[in-house]
C-alpha cells in the first residue's frame, strides 16, 4: 500500500519536529477525495466506463497542485499517497501550493487518439467541480502529456465560459505553457546531482531505470555533461552497454522501435539486474516500490536519485542509509517539475511570458537553495536526506497551519 509507505515516512520524520497538534491532525486525511466514472463512447460504438480520481490532500500553504496519471495500476490509495507527497514536495521547494493528484485507471496505449481525447475531456467534465486556478491545479504525470493538458484546458474553459490557462500546467506553449517545463523535472534532478557531487566524490557511471519524460531528459543532460550512461530501461526491459549509450541514437531507437533494448550491440537485462548494477549514480525514473527490503542490500549505486515518486520503500530507505548510500529523495529530486509548473501558473496569471533562460535560472536558484537547506538538516541532525526534506517541509506546513488558525 503506497499510502501506508507515505505515512511511515511521515511518522519517522515527525520524531525530529515539534508540530502543533493541528498540523498532525490535518495531515491524517485528504481535504477532498473524489472518485468518479468517465463514460466513453469507444471507436467500435460500445460504451466503456473508466474510473477517475482527484484528491486534494492539504491546502494549508495554497491551492493544491499535482499531476494526473493514466495507468492501469491507478487506485484511490495511490492517488492519495501521491497527493500527500505533492503536499510535502511543494513545501520542500517552497512554492505557495498545497498538494493534490489525479488519475484514471487505464492503459492509454490501448486507446485511439479520439478515445484518449474523449477520456481526457470526460475527466475534466467531472473534475471541474474540484479543480480551479486558485483551488486545485493539475499537470502531467505518468503517461499524460501536453496534448492531454490542452484538451483539458479547452474543456474547462468551455465549461466555465472563459479562457482559463492557469487551471492546468504543462500545457503546449501555444496555450500558455512555459518554456522549459517539458524537461524541468529532469533539469531539477540534474541540478541536485551537480550540488551533491560537490559534497563528496563520485565517478561518472550512470544507470537509469525508466525512459519516459523524466528519465530520457536526465539521460540527455548527464550525457551532455560527460557522464557515461551504461544502462537504461523502459517498461519493456533493460539494456546494458559498458562503453556508454549515444544519447541521440538511443532516443531515436526508443522513438522508432518503442523500446530501449533494441539498441544495437547492447546486452538485454531484466529490471532487477539493472537495479543491481555497479555504478556511481542510479536514477529511478519509473514507478513506485522498485527498491524494497528484498533488493535494497543488492543496490550497488553510490548515489540514488528518485525522479519517480515513491520508488524506494521505507524499509529499503533504512537499509540504503545503513549501507552508506547517498539518496536524493523524490520530494526534492523531482520537484523541478512542479517548480516550473508554478512558474507557468505565475506567467498565466500575469499574462506575461519569460524567456527559457530566465525560467531555468530561476529553477536553478530554487533547487540549489532547497538542496543545500535539506543537506544542512541531514548533516546536522544525522538523518537521511528524505527525513531531512520532510523536516524542512513539515516546518513550513506547520507554520502556515498555525497562522491560518483553522477552527
Ligand atoms: N506530476 C509531477 C510531479 O509528480 C508534476 C506535478 C505538477 O507539475 O503539478 O511532481
mmCIF file of C-alpha atoms and ligand atoms in Angstrom:
data_model
loop_
_atom_site.group_PDB
_atom_site.id
_atom_site.type_symbol
_atom_site.label_atom_id
_atom_site.label_comp_id
_atom_site.label_asym_id
_atom_site.label_seq_id
_atom_site.Cartn_x
_atom_site.Cartn_y
_atom_site.Cartn_z
ATOM 1 C CA UNK A 1 0.000 0.000 0.000
ATOM 2 C CA UNK A 2 1.641 3.218 -1.165
ATOM 3 C CA UNK A 3 -0.287 5.477 1.223
ATOM 4 C CA UNK A 4 0.900 3.352 4.139
ATOM 5 C CA UNK A 5 4.504 3.916 2.985
ATOM 6 C CA UNK A 6 3.913 7.665 2.845
ATOM 7 C CA UNK A 7 2.508 7.601 6.390
ATOM 8 C CA UNK A 8 5.553 5.630 7.614
ATOM 9 C CA UNK A 9 7.859 8.297 6.181
ATOM 10 C CA UNK A 10 5.805 10.969 7.943
ATOM 11 C CA UNK A 11 5.921 9.134 11.281
ATOM 12 C CA UNK A 12 9.692 8.777 11.029
ATOM 13 C CA UNK A 13 10.183 12.470 10.255
ATOM 14 C CA UNK A 14 7.761 13.680 12.947
ATOM 15 C CA UNK A 15 10.176 12.472 15.624
ATOM 16 C CA UNK A 16 12.564 15.216 14.509
ATOM 17 C CA UNK A 17 9.990 18.036 14.537
ATOM 18 C CA UNK A 18 7.711 19.819 17.010
ATOM 19 C CA UNK A 19 4.486 20.024 15.048
ATOM 20 C CA UNK A 20 1.423 21.611 16.590
ATOM 21 C CA UNK A 21 -1.443 19.213 17.166
ATOM 22 C CA UNK A 22 -3.476 20.898 14.392
ATOM 23 C CA UNK A 23 -0.882 20.042 11.725
ATOM 24 C CA UNK A 24 -0.673 16.412 12.806
ATOM 25 C CA UNK A 25 -4.438 16.140 12.679
ATOM 26 C CA UNK A 26 -4.786 17.907 9.301
ATOM 27 C CA UNK A 27 -2.189 15.638 7.687
ATOM 28 C CA UNK A 28 -4.127 12.474 8.575
ATOM 29 C CA UNK A 29 -6.818 12.831 5.877
ATOM 30 C CA UNK A 30 -7.170 14.495 2.473
ATOM 31 C CA UNK A 31 -9.131 17.765 2.335
ATOM 32 C CA UNK A 32 -11.188 16.328 -0.534
ATOM 33 C CA UNK A 33 -11.147 12.967 -2.248
ATOM 34 C CA UNK A 34 -13.235 12.435 -5.362
ATOM 35 C CA UNK A 35 -13.801 9.188 -7.353
ATOM 36 C CA UNK A 36 -15.988 9.236 -10.422
ATOM 37 C CA UNK A 37 -16.925 7.350 -13.571
ATOM 38 C CA UNK A 38 -15.977 8.537 -17.039
ATOM 39 C CA UNK A 39 -18.189 7.052 -19.748
ATOM 40 C CA UNK A 40 -16.529 6.983 -23.164
ATOM 41 C CA UNK A 41 -18.111 6.002 -26.497
ATOM 42 C CA UNK A 42 -15.350 3.836 -27.987
ATOM 43 C CA UNK A 43 -14.482 3.663 -31.691
ATOM 44 C CA UNK A 44 -16.353 0.350 -32.049
ATOM 45 C CA UNK A 45 -19.577 2.009 -30.901
ATOM 46 C CA UNK A 46 -19.649 0.384 -27.436
ATOM 47 C CA UNK A 47 -19.778 2.437 -24.248
ATOM 48 C CA UNK A 48 -16.934 1.881 -21.795
ATOM 49 C CA UNK A 49 -16.723 3.325 -18.294
ATOM 50 C CA UNK A 50 -13.357 4.265 -16.774
ATOM 51 C CA UNK A 51 -12.644 5.137 -13.154
ATOM 52 C CA UNK A 52 -11.259 8.620 -12.474
ATOM 53 C CA UNK A 53 -9.886 10.272 -9.334
ATOM 54 C CA UNK A 54 -8.831 13.617 -7.916
ATOM 55 C CA UNK A 55 -7.533 14.059 -4.384
ATOM 56 C CA UNK A 56 -6.727 17.410 -2.751
ATOM 57 C CA UNK A 57 -4.615 16.430 0.212
ATOM 58 C CA UNK A 58 -3.662 19.582 2.069
ATOM 59 C CA UNK A 59 -4.102 23.255 1.212
ATOM 60 C CA UNK A 60 -2.520 24.986 4.218
ATOM 61 C CA UNK A 61 0.065 26.735 2.015
ATOM 62 C CA UNK A 62 -2.063 27.495 -1.047
ATOM 63 C CA UNK A 63 -4.152 25.903 -3.803
ATOM 64 C CA UNK A 64 -3.496 22.200 -4.254
ATOM 65 C CA UNK A 65 -1.164 21.212 -7.103
ATOM 66 C CA UNK A 66 -0.243 17.952 -8.765
ATOM 67 C CA UNK A 67 -0.384 15.824 -11.874
ATOM 68 C CA UNK A 68 -2.868 13.400 -13.412
ATOM 69 C CA UNK A 69 -1.701 9.845 -14.022
ATOM 70 C CA UNK A 70 -3.069 7.440 -16.655
ATOM 71 C CA UNK A 71 -2.028 3.898 -15.773
ATOM 72 C CA UNK A 72 -3.742 0.508 -15.421
ATOM 73 C CA UNK A 73 -2.476 0.299 -11.825
ATOM 74 C CA UNK A 74 -4.002 3.594 -10.625
ATOM 75 C CA UNK A 75 -6.065 3.259 -7.414
ATOM 76 C CA UNK A 76 -7.511 5.778 -4.965
ATOM 77 C CA UNK A 77 -4.907 4.684 -2.397
ATOM 78 C CA UNK A 78 -2.099 5.501 -4.827
ATOM 79 C CA UNK A 79 -3.576 8.868 -5.821
ATOM 80 C CA UNK A 80 -3.970 9.742 -2.136
ATOM 81 C CA UNK A 81 -0.308 8.917 -1.457
ATOM 82 C CA UNK A 82 0.818 10.915 -4.489
ATOM 83 C CA UNK A 83 -1.328 13.886 -3.363
ATOM 84 C CA UNK A 84 0.238 13.670 0.086
ATOM 85 C CA UNK A 85 3.734 13.616 -1.452
ATOM 86 C CA UNK A 86 2.845 16.678 -3.550
ATOM 87 C CA UNK A 87 1.976 18.498 -0.300
ATOM 88 C CA UNK A 88 5.419 17.722 1.071
ATOM 89 C CA UNK A 89 7.167 18.388 -2.261
ATOM 90 C CA UNK A 90 5.662 21.860 -2.776
ATOM 91 C CA UNK A 91 6.740 22.760 0.753
ATOM 92 C CA UNK A 92 10.299 21.410 0.240
ATOM 93 C CA UNK A 93 10.787 23.534 -2.893
ATOM 94 C CA UNK A 94 8.939 26.367 -1.162
ATOM 95 C CA UNK A 95 6.277 27.257 -3.701
ATOM 96 C CA UNK A 96 2.912 28.560 -2.442
ATOM 97 C CA UNK A 97 0.883 25.413 -3.017
ATOM 98 C CA UNK A 98 -0.637 22.513 -1.189
ATOM 99 C CA UNK A 99 -0.704 19.047 -2.730
ATOM 100 C CA UNK A 100 -3.130 17.199 -4.968
ATOM 101 C CA UNK A 101 -3.149 14.412 -7.541
ATOM 102 C CA UNK A 102 -5.448 12.807 -10.057
ATOM 103 C CA UNK A 103 -5.639 9.740 -12.199
ATOM 104 C CA UNK A 104 -7.542 7.365 -14.417
ATOM 105 C CA UNK A 105 -7.252 3.583 -14.267
ATOM 106 C CA UNK A 106 -6.449 2.957 -17.923
ATOM 107 C CA UNK A 107 -3.723 1.791 -20.260
ATOM 108 C CA UNK A 108 -3.671 4.803 -22.601
ATOM 109 C CA UNK A 109 -1.586 2.902 -25.171
ATOM 110 C CA UNK A 110 -4.635 0.757 -25.915
ATOM 111 C CA UNK A 111 -6.793 3.754 -26.894
ATOM 112 C CA UNK A 112 -7.045 5.553 -30.223
ATOM 113 C CA UNK A 113 -6.342 9.292 -30.251
ATOM 114 C CA UNK A 114 -10.065 10.059 -30.457
ATOM 115 C CA UNK A 115 -10.807 7.790 -27.460
ATOM 116 C CA UNK A 116 -7.991 9.383 -25.479
ATOM 117 C CA UNK A 117 -9.385 12.839 -26.181
ATOM 118 C CA UNK A 118 -12.903 11.816 -25.077
ATOM 119 C CA UNK A 119 -11.473 10.237 -21.927
ATOM 120 C CA UNK A 120 -9.435 13.347 -21.060
ATOM 121 C CA UNK A 121 -12.312 15.730 -21.693
ATOM 122 C CA UNK A 122 -14.529 13.343 -19.706
ATOM 123 C CA UNK A 123 -12.141 13.538 -16.732
ATOM 124 C CA UNK A 124 -12.401 17.334 -16.760
ATOM 125 C CA UNK A 125 -16.196 17.268 -17.172
ATOM 126 C CA UNK A 126 -16.328 15.567 -13.779
ATOM 127 C CA UNK A 127 -13.281 17.110 -12.084
ATOM 128 C CA UNK A 128 -14.089 20.756 -12.981
ATOM 129 C CA UNK A 129 -16.061 20.863 -9.726
ATOM 130 C CA UNK A 130 -12.936 20.295 -7.665
ATOM 131 C CA UNK A 131 -10.194 21.974 -9.760
ATOM 132 C CA UNK A 132 -9.734 25.702 -10.492
ATOM 133 C CA UNK A 133 -6.925 28.263 -10.989
ATOM 134 C CA UNK A 134 -6.990 29.230 -7.281
ATOM 135 C CA UNK A 135 -8.271 25.944 -5.968
ATOM 136 C CA UNK A 136 -6.557 22.924 -7.484
ATOM 137 C CA UNK A 137 -4.221 22.940 -10.485
ATOM 138 C CA UNK A 138 -3.487 19.669 -12.352
ATOM 139 C CA UNK A 139 -0.482 18.908 -14.595
ATOM 140 C CA UNK A 140 1.019 15.927 -16.441
ATOM 141 C CA UNK A 141 2.249 12.797 -14.673
ATOM 142 C CA UNK A 142 2.874 9.199 -15.812
ATOM 143 C CA UNK A 143 1.550 8.687 -19.420
ATOM 144 C CA UNK A 144 -0.075 12.126 -19.686
ATOM 145 C CA UNK A 145 1.360 14.989 -21.732
ATOM 146 C CA UNK A 146 0.895 18.479 -23.169
ATOM 147 C CA UNK A 147 -1.765 17.362 -25.664
ATOM 148 C CA UNK A 148 -3.881 15.895 -22.853
ATOM 149 C CA UNK A 149 -3.455 19.125 -20.839
ATOM 150 C CA UNK A 150 -4.558 21.079 -23.950
ATOM 151 C CA UNK A 151 -7.808 19.086 -24.281
ATOM 152 C CA UNK A 152 -8.450 19.542 -20.586
ATOM 153 C CA UNK A 153 -7.852 23.311 -20.546
ATOM 154 C CA UNK A 154 -10.166 23.637 -23.547
ATOM 155 C CA UNK A 155 -12.852 21.579 -21.813
ATOM 156 C CA UNK A 156 -12.546 23.584 -18.578
ATOM 157 C CA UNK A 157 -12.584 26.925 -20.418
ATOM 158 C CA UNK A 158 -15.725 25.829 -22.294
ATOM 159 C CA UNK A 159 -17.483 24.770 -19.079
ATOM 160 C CA UNK A 160 -16.724 27.967 -17.138
ATOM 161 C CA UNK A 161 -17.179 30.207 -20.173
ATOM 162 C CA UNK A 162 -13.802 31.898 -20.134
ATOM 163 C CA UNK A 163 -10.290 31.070 -21.266
ATOM 164 C CA UNK A 164 -8.576 29.807 -18.109
ATOM 165 C CA UNK A 165 -4.988 28.773 -18.815
ATOM 166 C CA UNK A 166 -3.996 28.921 -15.115
ATOM 167 C CA UNK A 167 -6.239 25.931 -14.309
ATOM 168 C CA UNK A 168 -3.647 23.448 -15.559
ATOM 169 C CA UNK A 169 0.113 23.429 -16.208
ATOM 170 C CA UNK A 170 2.354 21.503 -18.567
ATOM 171 C CA UNK A 171 0.353 22.913 -21.478
ATOM 172 C CA UNK A 172 1.718 23.346 -25.011
ATOM 173 C CA UNK A 173 3.495 26.710 -25.470
ATOM 174 C CA UNK A 174 0.719 27.827 -27.846
ATOM 175 C CA UNK A 175 -1.809 27.637 -24.984
ATOM 176 C CA UNK A 176 0.253 29.397 -22.330
ATOM 177 C CA UNK A 177 2.708 26.634 -21.439
ATOM 178 C CA UNK A 178 6.088 27.680 -20.062
ATOM 179 C CA UNK A 179 9.350 27.335 -21.903
ATOM 180 C CA UNK A 180 11.481 24.792 -20.060
ATOM 181 C CA UNK A 181 8.525 22.935 -18.479
ATOM 182 C CA UNK A 182 8.865 19.820 -20.676
ATOM 183 C CA UNK A 183 12.284 18.923 -19.258
ATOM 184 C CA UNK A 184 12.066 20.678 -15.857
ATOM 185 C CA UNK A 185 11.707 17.506 -13.754
ATOM 186 C CA UNK A 186 14.980 16.139 -15.117
ATOM 187 C CA UNK A 187 16.740 19.516 -15.007
ATOM 188 C CA UNK A 188 15.862 19.965 -11.334
ATOM 189 C CA UNK A 189 17.202 16.468 -10.601
ATOM 190 C CA UNK A 190 20.329 17.237 -12.587
ATOM 191 C CA UNK A 191 20.917 20.433 -10.575
ATOM 192 C CA UNK A 192 20.637 18.332 -7.397
ATOM 193 C CA UNK A 193 23.259 15.900 -8.723
ATOM 194 C CA UNK A 194 25.575 18.832 -9.505
ATOM 195 C CA UNK A 195 25.241 20.019 -5.896
ATOM 196 C CA UNK A 196 25.712 16.513 -4.479
ATOM 197 C CA UNK A 197 28.979 15.943 -6.356
ATOM 198 C CA UNK A 198 30.382 18.989 -4.595
ATOM 199 C CA UNK A 199 29.836 17.347 -1.202
ATOM 200 C CA UNK A 200 31.571 14.026 -1.965
ATOM 201 C CA UNK A 201 33.466 12.413 -4.823
ATOM 202 C CA UNK A 202 31.562 10.297 -7.326
ATOM 203 C CA UNK A 203 32.580 8.737 -10.634
ATOM 204 C CA UNK A 204 30.586 9.185 -13.847
ATOM 205 C CA UNK A 205 28.915 5.813 -14.435
ATOM 206 C CA UNK A 206 25.132 6.176 -14.581
ATOM 207 C CA UNK A 207 22.231 3.688 -14.649
ATOM 208 C CA UNK A 208 18.725 4.973 -15.422
ATOM 209 C CA UNK A 209 15.566 2.985 -14.735
ATOM 210 C CA UNK A 210 12.715 4.403 -16.818
ATOM 211 C CA UNK A 211 12.884 6.258 -20.119
ATOM 212 C CA UNK A 212 9.775 8.421 -20.034
ATOM 213 C CA UNK A 213 9.856 12.220 -19.856
ATOM 214 C CA UNK A 214 11.985 12.420 -16.686
ATOM 215 C CA UNK A 215 14.365 9.515 -17.392
ATOM 216 C CA UNK A 216 15.100 10.382 -21.020
ATOM 217 C CA UNK A 217 15.817 14.066 -20.349
ATOM 218 C CA UNK A 218 18.011 13.072 -17.400
ATOM 219 C CA UNK A 219 19.979 10.738 -19.708
ATOM 220 C CA UNK A 220 20.429 13.626 -22.144
ATOM 221 C CA UNK A 221 21.536 16.150 -19.519
ATOM 222 C CA UNK A 222 24.027 13.770 -17.904
ATOM 223 C CA UNK A 223 25.393 12.545 -21.262
ATOM 224 C CA UNK A 224 25.884 16.153 -22.410
ATOM 225 C CA UNK A 225 27.816 16.762 -19.191
ATOM 226 C CA UNK A 226 30.262 13.915 -19.857
ATOM 227 C CA UNK A 227 28.616 11.170 -17.784
ATOM 228 C CA UNK A 228 28.537 7.636 -19.207
ATOM 229 C CA UNK A 229 25.072 6.113 -19.370
ATOM 230 C CA UNK A 230 25.930 2.415 -19.052
ATOM 231 C CA UNK A 231 22.393 1.075 -18.677
ATOM 232 C CA UNK A 232 18.797 2.155 -19.272
ATOM 233 C CA UNK A 233 15.418 0.509 -19.137
ATOM 234 C CA UNK A 234 11.763 1.080 -20.016
ATOM 235 C CA UNK A 235 8.644 -0.953 -19.314
ATOM 236 C CA UNK A 236 9.708 -3.499 -21.968
ATOM 237 C CA UNK A 237 13.148 -4.281 -20.476
ATOM 238 C CA UNK A 238 16.672 -3.106 -19.741
ATOM 239 C CA UNK A 239 19.799 -2.611 -21.853
ATOM 240 C CA UNK A 240 23.482 -2.531 -20.899
ATOM 241 C CA UNK A 241 26.377 -1.051 -22.853
ATOM 242 C CA UNK A 242 29.548 -0.786 -20.768
ATOM 243 C CA UNK A 243 31.088 1.883 -23.031
ATOM 244 C CA UNK A 244 28.001 4.025 -22.736
ATOM 245 C CA UNK A 245 24.994 4.792 -24.937
ATOM 246 C CA UNK A 246 24.991 7.537 -27.504
ATOM 247 C CA UNK A 247 22.029 9.624 -26.362
ATOM 248 C CA UNK A 248 20.918 10.752 -29.837
ATOM 249 C CA UNK A 249 20.902 7.189 -31.143
ATOM 250 C CA UNK A 250 19.175 5.876 -28.029
ATOM 251 C CA UNK A 251 16.292 8.326 -28.232
ATOM 252 C CA UNK A 252 15.921 7.640 -31.962
ATOM 253 C CA UNK A 253 15.685 3.900 -31.273
ATOM 254 C CA UNK A 254 13.158 4.423 -28.491
ATOM 255 C CA UNK A 255 11.123 6.608 -30.842
ATOM 256 C CA UNK A 256 11.196 4.188 -33.782
ATOM 257 C CA UNK A 257 11.205 0.767 -32.083
ATOM 258 C CA UNK A 258 9.335 1.699 -28.894
ATOM 259 C CA UNK A 259 11.934 0.070 -26.640
ATOM 260 C CA UNK A 260 15.469 0.894 -25.462
ATOM 261 C CA UNK A 261 16.725 -2.701 -25.618
ATOM 262 C CA UNK A 262 16.523 -2.568 -29.424
ATOM 263 C CA UNK A 263 19.785 -0.556 -29.294
ATOM 264 C CA UNK A 264 22.319 -2.408 -31.499
ATOM 265 C CA UNK A 265 25.005 -4.336 -29.619
ATOM 266 C CA UNK A 266 23.526 -3.869 -26.142
ATOM 267 C CA UNK A 267 23.110 -6.676 -23.624
ATOM 268 C CA UNK A 268 19.490 -7.231 -22.568
ATOM 269 C CA UNK A 269 18.776 -7.088 -18.845
ATOM 270 C CA UNK A 270 15.823 -7.582 -16.547
ATOM 271 C CA UNK A 271 14.693 -4.665 -14.341
ATOM 272 C CA UNK A 272 16.132 -6.495 -11.303
ATOM 273 C CA UNK A 273 19.545 -6.937 -12.923
ATOM 274 C CA UNK A 274 19.611 -3.302 -13.990
ATOM 275 C CA UNK A 275 18.941 -2.032 -10.464
ATOM 276 C CA UNK A 276 21.796 -4.095 -9.056
ATOM 277 C CA UNK A 277 24.476 -2.887 -11.496
ATOM 278 C CA UNK A 278 27.680 -1.377 -10.165
ATOM 279 C CA UNK A 279 27.503 2.364 -10.868
ATOM 280 C CA UNK A 280 28.036 5.808 -9.353
ATOM 281 C CA UNK A 281 24.568 7.240 -9.913
ATOM 282 C CA UNK A 282 21.387 5.187 -10.034
ATOM 283 C CA UNK A 283 18.439 7.199 -11.335
ATOM 284 C CA UNK A 284 14.995 5.751 -10.530
ATOM 285 C CA UNK A 285 12.608 7.255 -13.050
ATOM 286 C CA UNK A 286 9.824 4.674 -13.393
ATOM 287 C CA UNK A 287 7.201 3.797 -10.778
ATOM 288 C CA UNK A 288 6.744 3.152 -7.044
ATOM 289 C CA UNK A 289 8.176 0.350 -4.910
ATOM 290 C CA UNK A 290 11.044 -0.811 -7.107
ATOM 291 C CA UNK A 291 13.617 -0.844 -4.294
ATOM 292 C CA UNK A 292 12.236 -2.782 -1.335
ATOM 293 C CA UNK A 293 13.616 -4.733 1.632
ATOM 294 C CA UNK A 294 14.064 -7.652 -0.822
ATOM 295 C CA UNK A 295 16.659 -5.962 -3.058
ATOM 296 C CA UNK A 296 17.934 -2.903 -1.128
ATOM 297 C CA UNK A 297 21.043 -4.771 0.042
ATOM 298 C CA UNK A 298 21.902 -5.589 -3.567
ATOM 299 C CA UNK A 299 21.874 -1.964 -4.757
ATOM 300 C CA UNK A 300 25.396 -1.039 -5.837
ATOM 301 C CA UNK A 301 24.857 2.562 -6.949
ATOM 302 C CA UNK A 302 26.583 5.082 -4.683
ATOM 303 C CA UNK A 303 24.122 7.913 -5.212
ATOM 304 C CA UNK A 304 20.416 7.222 -5.736
ATOM 305 C CA UNK A 305 18.274 9.842 -7.441
ATOM 306 C CA UNK A 306 14.492 9.382 -7.237
ATOM 307 C CA UNK A 307 12.987 11.051 -10.291
ATOM 308 C CA UNK A 308 9.873 8.883 -9.939
ATOM 309 C CA UNK A 309 7.557 9.292 -6.961
ATOM 310 C CA UNK A 310 7.968 6.676 -4.241
ATOM 311 C CA UNK A 311 10.395 4.206 -5.879
ATOM 312 C CA UNK A 312 12.063 3.278 -2.556
ATOM 313 C CA UNK A 313 10.029 1.811 0.327
ATOM 314 C CA UNK A 314 10.596 2.958 3.943
ATOM 315 C CA UNK A 315 12.214 -0.393 4.842
ATOM 316 C CA UNK A 316 14.591 -0.085 1.886
ATOM 317 C CA UNK A 317 15.411 3.503 2.904
ATOM 318 C CA UNK A 318 16.821 2.284 6.214
ATOM 319 C CA UNK A 319 18.931 -0.391 4.506
ATOM 320 C CA UNK A 320 20.325 2.036 1.923
ATOM 321 C CA UNK A 321 21.181 4.596 4.610
ATOM 322 C CA UNK A 322 22.912 1.927 6.702
ATOM 323 C CA UNK A 323 24.880 0.891 3.602
ATOM 324 C CA UNK A 324 26.143 4.468 3.182
ATOM 325 C CA UNK A 325 24.207 5.313 0.011
ATOM 326 C CA UNK A 326 23.512 8.969 -0.682
ATOM 327 C CA UNK A 327 19.853 9.436 -1.556
ATOM 328 C CA UNK A 328 18.293 12.426 -3.284
ATOM 329 C CA UNK A 329 14.633 11.776 -2.421
ATOM 330 C CA UNK A 330 11.693 12.259 -4.821
ATOM 331 C CA UNK A 331 10.213 15.192 -2.892
ATOM 332 C CA UNK A 332 13.419 17.114 -3.673
ATOM 333 C CA UNK A 333 14.918 15.393 -6.758
ATOM 334 C CA UNK A 334 11.791 15.649 -8.942
ATOM 335 C CA UNK A 335 10.456 18.923 -7.556
ATOM 336 C CA UNK A 336 11.798 20.831 -10.590
ATOM 337 C CA UNK A 337 8.680 19.750 -12.499
ATOM 338 C CA UNK A 338 6.202 21.307 -10.136
ATOM 339 C CA UNK A 339 8.513 24.279 -9.618
ATOM 340 C CA UNK A 340 8.348 25.193 -13.315
ATOM 341 C CA UNK A 341 4.609 24.419 -13.237
ATOM 342 C CA UNK A 342 4.427 27.162 -10.618
ATOM 343 C CA UNK A 343 6.374 29.489 -12.952
ATOM 344 C CA UNK A 344 3.907 28.598 -15.734
ATOM 345 C CA UNK A 345 0.955 29.465 -13.487
ATOM 346 C CA UNK A 346 2.554 32.782 -12.473
ATOM 347 C CA UNK A 347 3.096 33.635 -16.162
ATOM 348 C CA UNK A 348 -0.536 32.708 -16.966
ATOM 349 C CA UNK A 349 -1.794 34.922 -14.169
ATOM 350 C CA UNK A 350 0.400 37.817 -15.287
ATOM 351 C CA UNK A 351 -0.209 37.258 -18.979
ATOM 352 C CA UNK A 352 3.489 37.951 -19.375
ATOM 353 C CA UNK A 353 5.881 35.277 -20.623
ATOM 354 C CA UNK A 354 9.522 34.663 -19.721
ATOM 355 C CA UNK A 355 12.486 33.576 -21.835
ATOM 356 C CA UNK A 356 13.676 29.977 -21.425
ATOM 357 C CA UNK A 357 16.920 31.191 -19.899
ATOM 358 C CA UNK A 358 15.058 33.078 -17.200
ATOM 359 C CA UNK A 359 12.926 30.039 -16.331
ATOM 360 C CA UNK A 360 15.997 27.812 -15.988
ATOM 361 C CA UNK A 361 17.882 30.421 -13.973
ATOM 362 C CA UNK A 362 15.005 30.718 -11.506
ATOM 363 C CA UNK A 363 14.720 26.930 -11.302
ATOM 364 C CA UNK A 364 18.453 26.633 -10.633
ATOM 365 C CA UNK A 365 18.274 29.145 -7.781
ATOM 366 C CA UNK A 366 15.366 27.251 -6.167
ATOM 367 C CA UNK A 367 16.965 23.807 -6.492
ATOM 368 C CA UNK A 368 20.363 24.920 -5.159
ATOM 369 C CA UNK A 369 18.804 26.672 -2.185
ATOM 370 C CA UNK A 370 16.496 23.860 -1.087
ATOM 371 C CA UNK A 371 19.017 21.100 -1.821
ATOM 372 C CA UNK A 372 21.517 22.805 0.462
ATOM 373 C CA UNK A 373 18.959 23.532 3.172
ATOM 374 C CA UNK A 374 17.966 19.837 3.129
ATOM 375 C CA UNK A 375 21.612 18.765 3.107
ATOM 376 C CA UNK A 376 22.271 21.018 6.105
ATOM 377 C CA UNK A 377 19.460 19.375 8.123
ATOM 378 C CA UNK A 378 20.699 15.911 7.056
ATOM 379 C CA UNK A 379 24.248 16.672 8.254
ATOM 380 C CA UNK A 380 23.269 18.490 11.443
ATOM 381 C CA UNK A 381 20.633 16.063 12.673
ATOM 382 C CA UNK A 382 22.403 12.991 11.236
ATOM 383 C CA UNK A 383 19.273 11.786 9.482
ATOM 384 C CA UNK A 384 18.778 10.513 5.936
ATOM 385 C CA UNK A 385 18.048 13.028 3.164
ATOM 386 C CA UNK A 386 14.375 12.048 2.841
ATOM 387 C CA UNK A 387 13.730 12.573 6.533
ATOM 388 C CA UNK A 388 15.628 15.872 6.337
ATOM 389 C CA UNK A 389 13.444 17.040 3.432
ATOM 390 C CA UNK A 390 10.331 16.068 5.415
ATOM 391 C CA UNK A 391 11.592 18.033 8.427
ATOM 392 C CA UNK A 392 12.056 21.094 6.208
ATOM 393 C CA UNK A 393 8.620 20.707 4.584
ATOM 394 C CA UNK A 394 6.753 19.929 7.789
ATOM 395 C CA UNK A 395 8.180 23.040 9.431
ATOM 396 C CA UNK A 396 6.758 25.158 6.599
ATOM 397 C CA UNK A 397 3.364 23.419 6.596
ATOM 398 C CA UNK A 398 3.215 23.749 10.377
ATOM 399 C CA UNK A 399 3.862 27.484 10.225
ATOM 400 C CA UNK A 400 1.088 28.011 7.661
ATOM 401 C CA UNK A 401 -1.340 25.815 9.618
ATOM 402 C CA UNK A 402 -0.642 27.770 12.801
ATOM 403 C CA UNK A 403 -1.003 31.125 11.060
ATOM 404 C CA UNK A 404 -4.282 30.145 9.443
ATOM 405 C CA UNK A 405 -5.599 29.165 12.844
ATOM 406 C CA UNK A 406 -8.192 26.718 11.476
ATOM 407 C CA UNK A 407 -11.024 26.362 13.966
HETATM 408 N N1 LIG B 1 3.476 15.110 -11.869
HETATM 409 C C1 LIG B 1 4.600 15.895 -11.461
HETATM 410 C C2 LIG B 1 5.012 15.541 -10.042
HETATM 411 O O1 LIG B 1 4.732 14.466 -9.560
HETATM 412 C C3 LIG B 1 4.375 17.379 -11.682
HETATM 413 C C4 LIG B 1 3.246 17.993 -10.927
HETATM 414 C C5 LIG B 1 2.948 19.427 -11.326
HETATM 415 O O2 LIG B 1 3.652 19.986 -12.137
HETATM 416 O O3 LIG B 1 1.956 19.943 -10.787
HETATM 417 O O4 LIG B 1 5.688 16.282 -9.389
#
